[in-house]
């Protein structure tokens, strides 16, 4: 039996796909294929954070239905499954089952239940132990919580993934040890709001916070690197920043979602922090870790955003000089607060697109300027990928502070930690040689 799986959206979905793959491999004997034509089961793990990709879903279902084997099943999983539920089957009768983002552990049940719709966001599989997917590689993802308790005015995620529940510490440490035994060197801890870890468990659990979790994880022998995403700027207290700075296994790159640089817009978004708080946290972080790599998410054109608010966003970009920027035009989503606001508050599409272009162009310039400063610097790179063919030899990996480094003409072993000197730059990425 063959499984074809397409994964859209964030790292949470990537992890959920890995969980479904391992359940289907171990319990139902499926093997992965990259051809939907050959598959007996086609899964689309969907994202609903913005409207456009969601709109494409139905044309995609139509295409898969046309090319699939006659008895092959189609399952729609993930966040769009959560919020559309049985509407998906009504609109696309070719779909055999719908499995929500909060119900992943039921994958082996729903494949045997024609037209099953399992999308409850109250379902709790926070203590479910999944098998480890085969071929884990050098890096692995590990969920530390499910759901999100925040109510950001624009965001559909709390409606698709339900309330926040932390995964018990013992379970996380066991999973991490298993991963390390399988050859994993770097673990990325995942959650919508990782630094809120410990807020609520399903069964009684000793009190613990994210800082303490990092500390416990770092004690695992053989685990070289720990990363995490996403922390919330509001919960970045000094204790957390100090642990981040001083724990040698915690990589010195961090995603700090800004969303907007304007305190007025942040308030309308219900983010719970101001421009000043955000900049204060960055200042503290940079004073503790001068070479820290910072990435962010920004939404432009949120309702009520005026030009002066956008200037505040540009000002934060100028001050922080993010290494990576994920930026989007605001997209109204069902079940969110801002989707119910008066049309008068909306920012015209052309204005929003113009602001996005200005933001992205300025960021590109910053990247160019900053990568020049990397010339001659040395980084420890974890080798994640390499190639040796007649025409090409290279190894590739990330520095501790999150930069992609390519080492030309060297075939270095996967999982090794190599000291590399930067000799050239290519856009935001760096080219180096081992020293
Ligand atoms: N938990 C993370 C974000 C998860 S959603 C956080 O708090 O930052 C991933 C990103 O999608 C968000 O950071 C945001 O920038 C973007 N996003 C979410 N809803 C959106 C919307 N309605 N329109 C445009 N972008 C959106
Ligand atoms: Fe969405 Fe806000 Fe939760 Fe992030 S913190 S998932 S943006 S509601
Ligand atoms: Fe992730 Fe998209 Fe869901 S960003 S949480 S897969 S809506």
Coordinates of N, CA and C and ligand atoms in Angstrom, one line a residue, residues 49-50 154-157 192-193 230 232 257 259 271 297-299 328-333, ligand 1:
X49 N -4.3 29.6 7.3 CA -4.0 30.8 8.0 C -4.2 32.0 7.1
X50 N -4.1 31.8 5.7 CA -4.6 32.8 4.8 C -5.5 32.2 3.8
X154 N -6.7 38.5 14.2 CA -6.7 38.1 12.8 C -6.5 36.6 12.6
X155 N -6.3 35.9 13.7 CA -5.8 34.5 13.5 C -6.8 33.4 13.7
X156 N -6.8 32.5 12.8 CA -7.8 31.4 12.8 C -7.3 30.2 13.6
X157 N -6.0 30.2 14.0 CA -5.4 29.0 14.6 C -6.1 28.5 15.9
X192 N 2.6 26.8 19.2 CA 2.2 28.1 18.7 C 2.7 29.2 19.6
X193 N 3.1 28.8 20.8 CA 3.5 29.8 21.9 C 4.4 29.1 22.8
X230 N 7.2 28.8 17.8 CA 7.5 30.2 18.0 C 7.3 30.6 19.4
X232 N 6.5 33.8 22.0 CA 5.6 35.0 21.9 C 6.4 36.1 22.6
X257 N 8.0 36.8 16.5 CA 7.0 37.4 15.6 C 6.6 38.8 16.1
X259 N 4.6 41.0 13.9 CA 3.3 41.3 13.4 C 3.1 42.7 12.9
X271 N -2.2 41.7 20.6 CA -1.0 41.0 20.8 C -0.5 41.1 22.2
X297 N 7.8 37.5 11.8 CA 6.6 37.5 10.9 C 6.0 38.9 11.0
X298 N 5.6 39.4 9.8 CA 5.0 40.7 9.8 C 3.7 40.7 9.0
X299 N 2.6 41.3 9.4 CA 1.4 41.4 8.6 C 1.3 42.9 8.3
X328 N 3.4 39.2 5.1 CA 2.2 38.8 4.4 C 1.2 40.0 4.4
X329 N 0.4 40.1 3.4 CA -0.7 41.1 3.4 C -1.8 40.4 4.3
X330 N -2.5 41.2 5.1 CA -3.6 40.7 5.9 C -4.6 40.1 5.1
X331 N -5.1 38.9 5.6 CA -6.2 38.2 4.9 C -7.3 37.9 5.9
X332 N -8.5 38.4 5.7 CA -9.6 38.2 6.7 C -10.0 36.7 6.7
X333 N -10.1 36.1 7.9 CA -10.3 34.7 8.0 C -11.6 34.5 8.8
Ligands
LIG1 N1 1.9 31.5 16.8 C1 2.6 32.3 15.9 C2 2.0 32.4 14.5 C3 1.2 31.3 13.9 S1 0.5 31.7 12.4 C4 2.7 33.7 16.5 O1 2.0 34.0 17.4 O2 3.3 34.5 15.9 C5 1.9 32.1 11.3 C6 1.9 33.5 10.8 O3 0.9 33.7 9.9 C7 1.6 34.6 11.8 O4 2.8 34.9 12.5 C8 1.1 35.8 11.0 O5 2.2 36.6 10.6 C9 0.5 35.1 9.8 N2 -0.9 35.2 9.8 C10 -1.8 34.7 10.7 N3 -3.1 35.1 10.4 C11 -3.0 35.9 9.3 C12 -4.0 36.6 8.6 N4 -5.3 36.5 8.9 N5 -3.5 37.3 7.5 C13 -2.2 37.3 7.2 N6 -1.3 36.7 7.9 C14 -1.6 36.0 8.9

